[in-house]
Structures are given as C-alpha cells and as structure tokens.
XYZ file of C-alpha atoms in Angstrom:
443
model
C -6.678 -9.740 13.739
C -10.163 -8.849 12.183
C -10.671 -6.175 15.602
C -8.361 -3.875 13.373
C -9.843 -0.073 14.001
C -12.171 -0.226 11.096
C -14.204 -2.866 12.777
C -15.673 -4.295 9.537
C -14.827 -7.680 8.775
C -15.560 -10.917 10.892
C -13.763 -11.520 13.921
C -10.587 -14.172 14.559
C -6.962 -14.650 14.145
C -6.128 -15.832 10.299
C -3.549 -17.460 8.843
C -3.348 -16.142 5.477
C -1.777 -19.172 3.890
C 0.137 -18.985 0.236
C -1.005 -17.268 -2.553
C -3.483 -18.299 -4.235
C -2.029 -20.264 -7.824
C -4.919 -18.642 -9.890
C -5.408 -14.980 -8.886
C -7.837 -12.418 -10.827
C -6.152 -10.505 -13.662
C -5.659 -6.962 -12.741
C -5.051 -4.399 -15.786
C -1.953 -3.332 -14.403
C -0.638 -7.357 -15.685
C -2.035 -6.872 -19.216
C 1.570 -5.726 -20.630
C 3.673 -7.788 -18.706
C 7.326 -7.018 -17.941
C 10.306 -9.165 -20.012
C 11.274 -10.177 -16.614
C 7.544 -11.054 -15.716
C 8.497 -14.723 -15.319
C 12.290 -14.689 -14.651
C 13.677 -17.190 -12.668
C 17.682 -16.078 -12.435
C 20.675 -18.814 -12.510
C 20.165 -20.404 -9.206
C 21.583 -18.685 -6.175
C 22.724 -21.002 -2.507
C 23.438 -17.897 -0.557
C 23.149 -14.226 -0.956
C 24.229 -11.088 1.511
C 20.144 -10.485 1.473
C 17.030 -11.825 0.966
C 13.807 -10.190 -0.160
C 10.760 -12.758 0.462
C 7.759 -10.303 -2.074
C 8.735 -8.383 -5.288
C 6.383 -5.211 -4.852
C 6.929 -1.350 -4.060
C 8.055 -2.357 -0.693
C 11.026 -5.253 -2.395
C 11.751 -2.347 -4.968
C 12.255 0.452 -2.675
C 14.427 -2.125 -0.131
C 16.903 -2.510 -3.053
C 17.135 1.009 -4.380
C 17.743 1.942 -0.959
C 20.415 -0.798 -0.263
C 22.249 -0.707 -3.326
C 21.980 3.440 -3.245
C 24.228 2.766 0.022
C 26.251 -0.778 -0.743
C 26.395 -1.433 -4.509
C 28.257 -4.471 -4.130
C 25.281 -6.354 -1.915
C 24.267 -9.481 -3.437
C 19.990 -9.462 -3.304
C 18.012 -12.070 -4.013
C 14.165 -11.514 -4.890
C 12.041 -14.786 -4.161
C 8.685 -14.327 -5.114
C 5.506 -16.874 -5.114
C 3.759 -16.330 -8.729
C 4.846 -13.651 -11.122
C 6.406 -10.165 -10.836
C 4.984 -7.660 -8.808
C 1.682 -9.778 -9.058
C 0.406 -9.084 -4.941
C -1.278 -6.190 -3.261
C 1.282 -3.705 -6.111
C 0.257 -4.827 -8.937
C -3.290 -4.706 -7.930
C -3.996 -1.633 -6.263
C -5.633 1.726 -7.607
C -2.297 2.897 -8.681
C -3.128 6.463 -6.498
C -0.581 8.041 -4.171
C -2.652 10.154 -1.872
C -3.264 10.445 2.062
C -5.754 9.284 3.739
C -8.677 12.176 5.047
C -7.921 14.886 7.052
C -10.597 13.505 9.573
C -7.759 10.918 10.649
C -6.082 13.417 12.483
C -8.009 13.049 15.356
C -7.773 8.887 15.485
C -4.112 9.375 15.076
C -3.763 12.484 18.007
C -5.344 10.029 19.927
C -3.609 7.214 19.571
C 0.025 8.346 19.103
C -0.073 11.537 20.632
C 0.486 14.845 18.710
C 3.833 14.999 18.259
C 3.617 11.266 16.203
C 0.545 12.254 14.393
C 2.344 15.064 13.105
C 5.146 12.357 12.147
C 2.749 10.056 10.287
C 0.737 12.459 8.901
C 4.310 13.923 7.058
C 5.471 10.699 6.555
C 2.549 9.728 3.967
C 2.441 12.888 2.698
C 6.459 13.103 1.552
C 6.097 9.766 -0.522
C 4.575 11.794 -3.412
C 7.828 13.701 -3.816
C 9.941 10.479 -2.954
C 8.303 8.193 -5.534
C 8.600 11.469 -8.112
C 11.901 11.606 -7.972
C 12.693 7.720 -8.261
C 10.448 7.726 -11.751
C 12.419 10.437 -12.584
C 16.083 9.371 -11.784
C 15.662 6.041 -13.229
C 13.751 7.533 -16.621
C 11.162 5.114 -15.846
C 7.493 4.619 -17.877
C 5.453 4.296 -15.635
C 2.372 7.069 -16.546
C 3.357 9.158 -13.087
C 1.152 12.087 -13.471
C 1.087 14.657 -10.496
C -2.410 16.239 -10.477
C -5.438 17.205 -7.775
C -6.859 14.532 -5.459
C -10.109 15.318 -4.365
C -11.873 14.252 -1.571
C -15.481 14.749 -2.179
C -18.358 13.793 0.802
C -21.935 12.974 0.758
C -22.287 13.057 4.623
C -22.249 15.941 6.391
C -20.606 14.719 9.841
C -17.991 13.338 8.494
C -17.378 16.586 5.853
C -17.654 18.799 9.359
C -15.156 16.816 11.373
C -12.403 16.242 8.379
C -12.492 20.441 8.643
C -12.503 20.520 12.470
C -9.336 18.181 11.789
C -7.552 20.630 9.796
C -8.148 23.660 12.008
C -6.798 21.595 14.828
C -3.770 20.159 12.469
C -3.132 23.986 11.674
C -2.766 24.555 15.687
C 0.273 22.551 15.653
C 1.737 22.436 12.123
C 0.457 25.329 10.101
C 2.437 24.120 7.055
C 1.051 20.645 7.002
C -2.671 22.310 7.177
C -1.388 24.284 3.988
C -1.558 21.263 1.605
C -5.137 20.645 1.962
C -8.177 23.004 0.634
C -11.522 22.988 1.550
C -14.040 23.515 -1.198
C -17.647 23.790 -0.842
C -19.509 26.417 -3.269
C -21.122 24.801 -5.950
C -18.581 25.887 -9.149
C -15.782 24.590 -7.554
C -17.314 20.990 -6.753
C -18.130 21.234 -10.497
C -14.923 21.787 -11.521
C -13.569 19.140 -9.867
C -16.251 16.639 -11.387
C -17.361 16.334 -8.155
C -21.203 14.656 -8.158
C -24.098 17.065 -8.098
C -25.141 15.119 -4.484
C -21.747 16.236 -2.577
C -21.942 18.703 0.009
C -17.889 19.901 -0.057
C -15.127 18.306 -0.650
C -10.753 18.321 0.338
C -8.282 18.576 -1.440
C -4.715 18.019 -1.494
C -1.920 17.265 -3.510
C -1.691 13.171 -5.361
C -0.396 11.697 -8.144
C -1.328 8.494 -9.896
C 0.693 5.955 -11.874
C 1.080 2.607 -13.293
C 2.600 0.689 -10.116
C 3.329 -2.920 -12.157
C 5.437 -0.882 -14.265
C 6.947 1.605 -11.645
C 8.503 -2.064 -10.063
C 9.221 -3.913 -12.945
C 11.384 -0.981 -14.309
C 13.575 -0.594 -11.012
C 14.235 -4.330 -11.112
C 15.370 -4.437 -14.552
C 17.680 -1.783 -13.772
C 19.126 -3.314 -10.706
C 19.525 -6.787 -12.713
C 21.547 -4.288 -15.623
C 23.660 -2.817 -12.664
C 24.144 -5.123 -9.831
C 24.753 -8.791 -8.566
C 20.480 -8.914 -8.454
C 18.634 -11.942 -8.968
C 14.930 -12.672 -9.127
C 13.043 -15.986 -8.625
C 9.787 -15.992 -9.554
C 7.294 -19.013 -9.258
C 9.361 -20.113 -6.111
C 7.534 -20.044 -3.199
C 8.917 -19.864 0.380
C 8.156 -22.993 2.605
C 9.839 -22.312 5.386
C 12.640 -20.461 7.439
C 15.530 -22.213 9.003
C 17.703 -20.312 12.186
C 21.438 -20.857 12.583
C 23.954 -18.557 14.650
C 25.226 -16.584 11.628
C 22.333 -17.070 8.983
C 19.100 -18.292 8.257
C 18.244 -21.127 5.639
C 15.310 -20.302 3.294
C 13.297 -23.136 2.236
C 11.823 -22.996 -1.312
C 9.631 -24.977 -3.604
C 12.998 -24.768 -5.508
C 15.496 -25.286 -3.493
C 16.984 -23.841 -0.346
C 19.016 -20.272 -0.036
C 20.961 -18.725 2.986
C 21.730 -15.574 4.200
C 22.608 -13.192 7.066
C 19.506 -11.406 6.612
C 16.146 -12.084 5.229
C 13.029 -9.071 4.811
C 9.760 -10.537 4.655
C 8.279 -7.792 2.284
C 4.836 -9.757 1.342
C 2.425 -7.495 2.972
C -0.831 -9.552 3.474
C 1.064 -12.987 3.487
C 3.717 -11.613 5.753
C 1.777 -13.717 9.080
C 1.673 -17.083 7.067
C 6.084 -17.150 7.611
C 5.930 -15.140 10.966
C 2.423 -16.103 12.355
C 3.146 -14.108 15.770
C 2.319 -11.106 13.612
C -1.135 -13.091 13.035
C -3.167 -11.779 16.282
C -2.230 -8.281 15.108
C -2.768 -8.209 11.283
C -5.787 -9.480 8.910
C -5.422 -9.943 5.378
C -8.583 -7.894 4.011
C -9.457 -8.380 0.342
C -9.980 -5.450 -2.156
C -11.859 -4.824 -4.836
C -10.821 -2.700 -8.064
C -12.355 -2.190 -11.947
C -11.291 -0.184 -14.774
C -14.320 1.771 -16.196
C -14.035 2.863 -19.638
C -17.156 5.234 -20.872
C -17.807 6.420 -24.407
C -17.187 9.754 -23.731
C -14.504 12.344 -24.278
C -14.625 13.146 -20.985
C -11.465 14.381 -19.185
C -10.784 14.721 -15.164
C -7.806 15.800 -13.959
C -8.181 15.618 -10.461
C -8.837 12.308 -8.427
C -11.667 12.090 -6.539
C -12.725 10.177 -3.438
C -16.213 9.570 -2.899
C -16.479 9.492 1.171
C -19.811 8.748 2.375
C -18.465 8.356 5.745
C -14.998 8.267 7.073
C -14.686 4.384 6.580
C -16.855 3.817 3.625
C -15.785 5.328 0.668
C -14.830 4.781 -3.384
C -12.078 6.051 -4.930
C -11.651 7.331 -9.075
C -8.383 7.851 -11.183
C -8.253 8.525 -14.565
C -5.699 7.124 -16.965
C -4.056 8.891 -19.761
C -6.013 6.712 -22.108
C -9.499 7.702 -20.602
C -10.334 4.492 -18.696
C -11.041 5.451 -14.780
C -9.722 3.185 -12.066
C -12.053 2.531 -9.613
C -11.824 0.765 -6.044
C -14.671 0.520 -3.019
C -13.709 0.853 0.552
C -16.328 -0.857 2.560
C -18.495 -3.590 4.136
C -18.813 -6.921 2.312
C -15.171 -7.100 1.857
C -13.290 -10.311 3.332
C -11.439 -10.891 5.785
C -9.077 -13.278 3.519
C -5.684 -13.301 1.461
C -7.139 -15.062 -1.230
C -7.196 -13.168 -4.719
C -8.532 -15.499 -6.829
C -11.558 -14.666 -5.958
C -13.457 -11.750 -5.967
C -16.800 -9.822 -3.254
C -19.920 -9.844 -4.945
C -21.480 -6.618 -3.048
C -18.283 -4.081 -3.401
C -17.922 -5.540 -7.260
C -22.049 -4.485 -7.631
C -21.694 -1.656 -6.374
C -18.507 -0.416 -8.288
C -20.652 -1.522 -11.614
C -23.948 0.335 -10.400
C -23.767 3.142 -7.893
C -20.890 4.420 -9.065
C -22.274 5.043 -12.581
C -24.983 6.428 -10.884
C -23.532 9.052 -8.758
C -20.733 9.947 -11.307
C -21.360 11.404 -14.539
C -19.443 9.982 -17.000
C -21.148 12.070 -20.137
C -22.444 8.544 -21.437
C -24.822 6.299 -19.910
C -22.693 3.680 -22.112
C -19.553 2.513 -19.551
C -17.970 -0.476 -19.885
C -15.937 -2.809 -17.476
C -12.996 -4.028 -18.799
C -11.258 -5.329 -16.039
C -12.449 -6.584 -12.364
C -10.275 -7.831 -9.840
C -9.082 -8.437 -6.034
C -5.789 -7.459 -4.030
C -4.907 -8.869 -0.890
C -4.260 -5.832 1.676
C -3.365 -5.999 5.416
C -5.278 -3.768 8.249
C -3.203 -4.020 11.700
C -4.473 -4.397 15.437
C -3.462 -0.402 15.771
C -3.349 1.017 12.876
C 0.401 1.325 11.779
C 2.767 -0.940 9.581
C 5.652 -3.691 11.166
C 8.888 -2.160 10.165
C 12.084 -3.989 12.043
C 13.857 -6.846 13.075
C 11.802 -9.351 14.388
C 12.441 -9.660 18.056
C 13.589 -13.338 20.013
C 14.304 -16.384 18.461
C 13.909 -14.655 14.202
C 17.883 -13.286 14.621
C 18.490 -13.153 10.854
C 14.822 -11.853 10.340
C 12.962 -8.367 9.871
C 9.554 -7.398 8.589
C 7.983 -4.547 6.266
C 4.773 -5.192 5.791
C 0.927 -4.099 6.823
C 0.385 -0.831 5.405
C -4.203 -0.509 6.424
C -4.688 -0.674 2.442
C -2.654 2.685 2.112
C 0.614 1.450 0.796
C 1.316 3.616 -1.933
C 1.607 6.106 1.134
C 2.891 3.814 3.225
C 5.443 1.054 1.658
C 8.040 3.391 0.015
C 9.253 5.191 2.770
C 8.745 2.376 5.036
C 10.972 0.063 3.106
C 13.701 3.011 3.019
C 14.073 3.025 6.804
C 13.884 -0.616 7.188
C 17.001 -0.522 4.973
C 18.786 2.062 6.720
C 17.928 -0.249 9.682
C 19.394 -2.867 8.059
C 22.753 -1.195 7.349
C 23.015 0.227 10.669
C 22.103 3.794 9.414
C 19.844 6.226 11.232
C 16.160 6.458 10.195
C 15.880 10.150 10.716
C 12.115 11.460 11.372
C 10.570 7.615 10.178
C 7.480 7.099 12.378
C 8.325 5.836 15.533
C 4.946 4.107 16.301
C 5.725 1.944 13.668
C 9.036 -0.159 14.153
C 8.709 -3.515 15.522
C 8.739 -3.310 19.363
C 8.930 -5.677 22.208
C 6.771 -2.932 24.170
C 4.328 -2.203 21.170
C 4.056 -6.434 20.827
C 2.970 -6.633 24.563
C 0.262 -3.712 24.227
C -1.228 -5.296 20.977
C -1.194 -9.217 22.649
C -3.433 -7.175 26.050
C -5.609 -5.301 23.555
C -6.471 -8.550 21.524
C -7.203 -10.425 24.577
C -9.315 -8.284 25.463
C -11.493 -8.348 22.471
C -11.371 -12.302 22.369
C-alpha cells in the first residue's frame, strides 16, 4: 500500500505483476555465475519450495540444510540468478539512522525497538561469517559507514536518539559515534557542506556473487535444484501439499516460501493492501582519480531523503538515491528520470571525487518493497495458504533485513525456536487485522 510510513509515492493498492522480461543491467550481472542460467533435470515434487533465488532463498537453504541435510529444495526463479531486488542493490550492509529510534519506540514499544534495532545490526557479523565458512569471493570488506547530514534537525534528533537508545541499552548506543569537528568530517570524505555526521560499524560486498556462491555449493553438496527462466503461475491447495504451477511445468510440495520480496503480493495479493513495490535507483561512478575512501558514507539531507556511496576495491563508487520521484512500481526495466539526474549531477557536486572527470558506467533499477508499518512478513500464511509461508518486504533495507529474517523463517519451518527474532514481524492474524483498520482508514 503506497500509505507506507515514508509517505512518498502515489497512493493505491498494486498488484505488482511478474517480472519484467527485459530488466536494466545492474553491474553486479556483468560476470555472471556458471549457474546464471541453470535450469536443473526437472523435479515433480520436492520436501521444499523456494519461489525467488536472492539473499533471502540463499540464507533459507543454508539454514535448512545446516539443520536437515537430506531436504530436497527446489529454487524456482522467474529470469536469471539472483537477478531481483539482490542483485541490484548497493551491495552495503549497514543500519538504518539512529533517528529511527524514536519511529520504532513508538510504534513497537521499547522493549521491540531494542529487538529490531539488534536484529539489523547482528547481520554484519552473520553474513561475515557465512563468506567466511563457505570461502566465498564475494569482495566482503568490513570498514566505517558514515552517516553524514546537511540538515541540522534531522543531525540534532538522530543524537537525541542515541542518548535516549543509551537510556535503555548502553551497549547498543556504543556502536555508533558522533562526529562533528571539522578534521574528522574530512577524514571521513565527508562534503565540506555537512554539519556532523554518525557513524557505525558496515561492510560492503558483491551480493550477486555472495548468492551465486552459496548455491553452487549447495548444488555440490545436497539434493538442490535450481530453475531459472520458470516463472510461477499459480498455487494449487490440497490437504497434504500444494501444487506449484509453472511456465514449465507443475511441482508439489509440503511447503512452499514465497521469498520474492517486491513480487511476493502478485502470488499472495492479501499482502497487497499492506506492501508497495517501490522502485530504486543505483549507478556505479568511476572518476579519474586515485582517490581512496574507506568508509561509506550516507548523504542524509533529511531523515527520508538521502544518497548513499560505497567504494569498490577497484575504485568505482556505488551510488543509490533515497527519495521523491521514485515509483511506486515493480517494474525494473525501466528506470526514474529525477533520482537517475540527480545521482549524475548533485552528487558530483557535493562529493569531491579529486576529478571533475567521473564517468557512469552502469545505471539501473531494483524493485524494493516498503510495508503498511514498517516491518517485513516472516511466517506461515494464515487461513486457507496451509502449505504456504512468506519472507519478504524488507522497507529497501534488506541487506539488514533478509538474512536473519530468512534464518527464523526456517527455524519456523522446522519447528525450531526463533530465539530473540523480532516479534513485530511474523505474520499475524492480530497484526493482519490492525494493518486492514489502518488502510481503511487512509482510503
């Protein structure tokens, strides 16, 4: 639903349809995986099935097979590998601004905030650890991520946030430090304009290639298969398993994830009244300069408008704009004209690169999904969807967000407990019945 607490896009329920059959070419697709394309020997039934083959799809296996080697997953995805909202992002692991303390106190209470707020903040170490266990290249650097603002009410409140986070959680307050005197903006790269900036720990890494290596693994190790190009028409019920419809052919099993993010509403439109597919917009900068940053930064003119910079290991920068004149839309073939102008122009302009000579290599979209309150479905799918659960909706942060998500919805899964996962977001009949009153309202 497009009344999502940032408020910015145009108003109405959306069906995000299928995804679109000639998407924008992200950089992260340039060096595509052997299994890019792989369509495995053709599978009727499987224990599970995994509609989406991003972060969320990897993490769901890892966390399954860590627990039941012997499962027998099957990955149906619509176009290529990995080729959604993951292999299109910013490829930056770092939490949101302090200042969302106070929006998250408020809506969840403090004891939840605290929850969320550690939640995000542990997927650094989580998503460390994987690259490292599975020896996988995937450019994971660990490094500074730097919030850096240009308004001074919304600098003021993020550090009201933290002395009232440090009230109740004195350790989480810890990871986050306030800069504001003028040689420690500049050596953080931080533009001569800013008037103090956050910071607290990130990392940054090459997400296509994070994915594609755990799936290749799993398809060395385990009964795993992957069909790509095979997109999912529709979802069958029967007592002990549902029937998965495909452009391909038709699958069973006892359980089925939808794990498409932005898509997820098209197969269970109830979830449309409380989710909008929002489109992003992302470009890889390179200048001619030797210039090195090893922090992040995040360019916050105000809480909800804001750009965000990572620098590869090759020198190019990342960059992605958080903002008006986005879409409300799942289509990524396409791209915004006013966030792609301004990434070109007033980033250039407010960021020294040492040259005045930057190219653009690379522009492109990625479908994201904003929810009615703020927080991701993670669940089974209450009422007549027995065989069904969701992981999905992550408000454009899912490299905070889907990891950890998709390793309780596992756990879930297998009838394990999910330990301190964010209660606020599971898949309630309760939290379905205060969304439904809070989007009639704003019809």
């Amino acid at each position: 639903m497009s009344t999502s607490p940032d408020g910015i896009y145009e108003p109405g329920i959306i069906d995000p349809g299928l995804p679109s059959n000639s998407p924008t070419q992200p950089f992260w697709l340039s060096q595509p995986s052997k299994i890019h394309n792989l369509q495995s020997p053709w599978p009727n039934q499987a224990d599970i099935i995994i509609i989406g083959s991003g972060i969320t799809a990897a993490s769901l296996t890892r966390t399954l097979y860590t627990h039941k080697p012997n499962l027998h997953i099957a990955i149906l995805e619509a176009r290529a590998l990995c080729s959604g909202a993951t292999g299109r992002n910013g490829g930056h692991c770092k939490v949101m601004s302090p200042g969302v303390w106070f929006e998250r106190q408020h809506a969840y209470g403090t004891a939840e905030a605290l929850r969320v707020m550690r939640f995000e903040h542990a997927h650094l170490g989580e998503l460390a650890q994987c690259v490292k266990e599975n020896e996988i290249q995937c450019d994971l650097r660990l490094h500074e991520g730097v919030d850096v603002y240009h308004d001074q009410h919304t600098f003021r409140r993020a550090v009201r946030a933290l002395e009232d986070m440090r009230r109740y959680a004195p350790d989480l307050a810890e990871k986050y430090t306030v800069y504001t005197s003028k040689a420690d903006l500049e050596a953080r790269h931080c533009p001569v304009e800013s008037i103090g900036a956050i910071s607290m720990p990130s990392g940054s890494m090459w997400p296509y290639k994070f994915v594609t290596g755990l799936f290749e693994k799993y398809l060395h190790d385990h009964n795993f298969t992957i069909q790509t190009n095979t997109v999912v028409t529709d979802i069958l019920e029967t007592p002990d398993y549902g029937i998965v419809k495909t452009t391909r052919g038709e699958i069973k099993a006892p359980i089925i994830i939808h794990a498409t993010n932005a898509w997820m509403s098209h197969l269970v439109p109830e979830l449309q009244p409380f989710v909008s597919p929002v489109r992003a917009n992302v470009q890889r900068h390179v200048p001619d300069s030797s210039i090195r940053v090893d922090n992040s930064l995040w360019l916050r003119y105000a809480e909800h408008d804001y750009d965000y910079m990572v620098q590869r290991p090759d020198g190019a920068f990342i960059i992605g704009r958080a903002n008006t004149g986005r879409r409300a839309t799942s289509d990524d073939g396409d791209m915004d004209v006013l966030p792609q102008t301004h990434l070109r122009t007033v980033v250039p302009a407010l960021f020294d690169f040492k040259s005045a000579n930057v190219r653009v290599t690379h522009a492109w979209s990625g479908c994201v999904a904003f929810t009615q309150d703020g927080n991701p479905f993670v669940g089974k799918w209450p009422g007549e969807r027995r065989h069904q659960w969701v992981c999905g909706a992550y408000q454009g942060i899912g490299m905070v967000r889907a990891f950890r998500s998709a390793q309780a919805l596992a756990r879930m899964v297998l009838g394990l407990d999910v330990g301190e996962f964010p209660r606020s977001m599971v898949i309630t009949t309760d939290r379905l019945r205060r969304l439904d009153l809070s989007v009639r309202a704003k019809l």
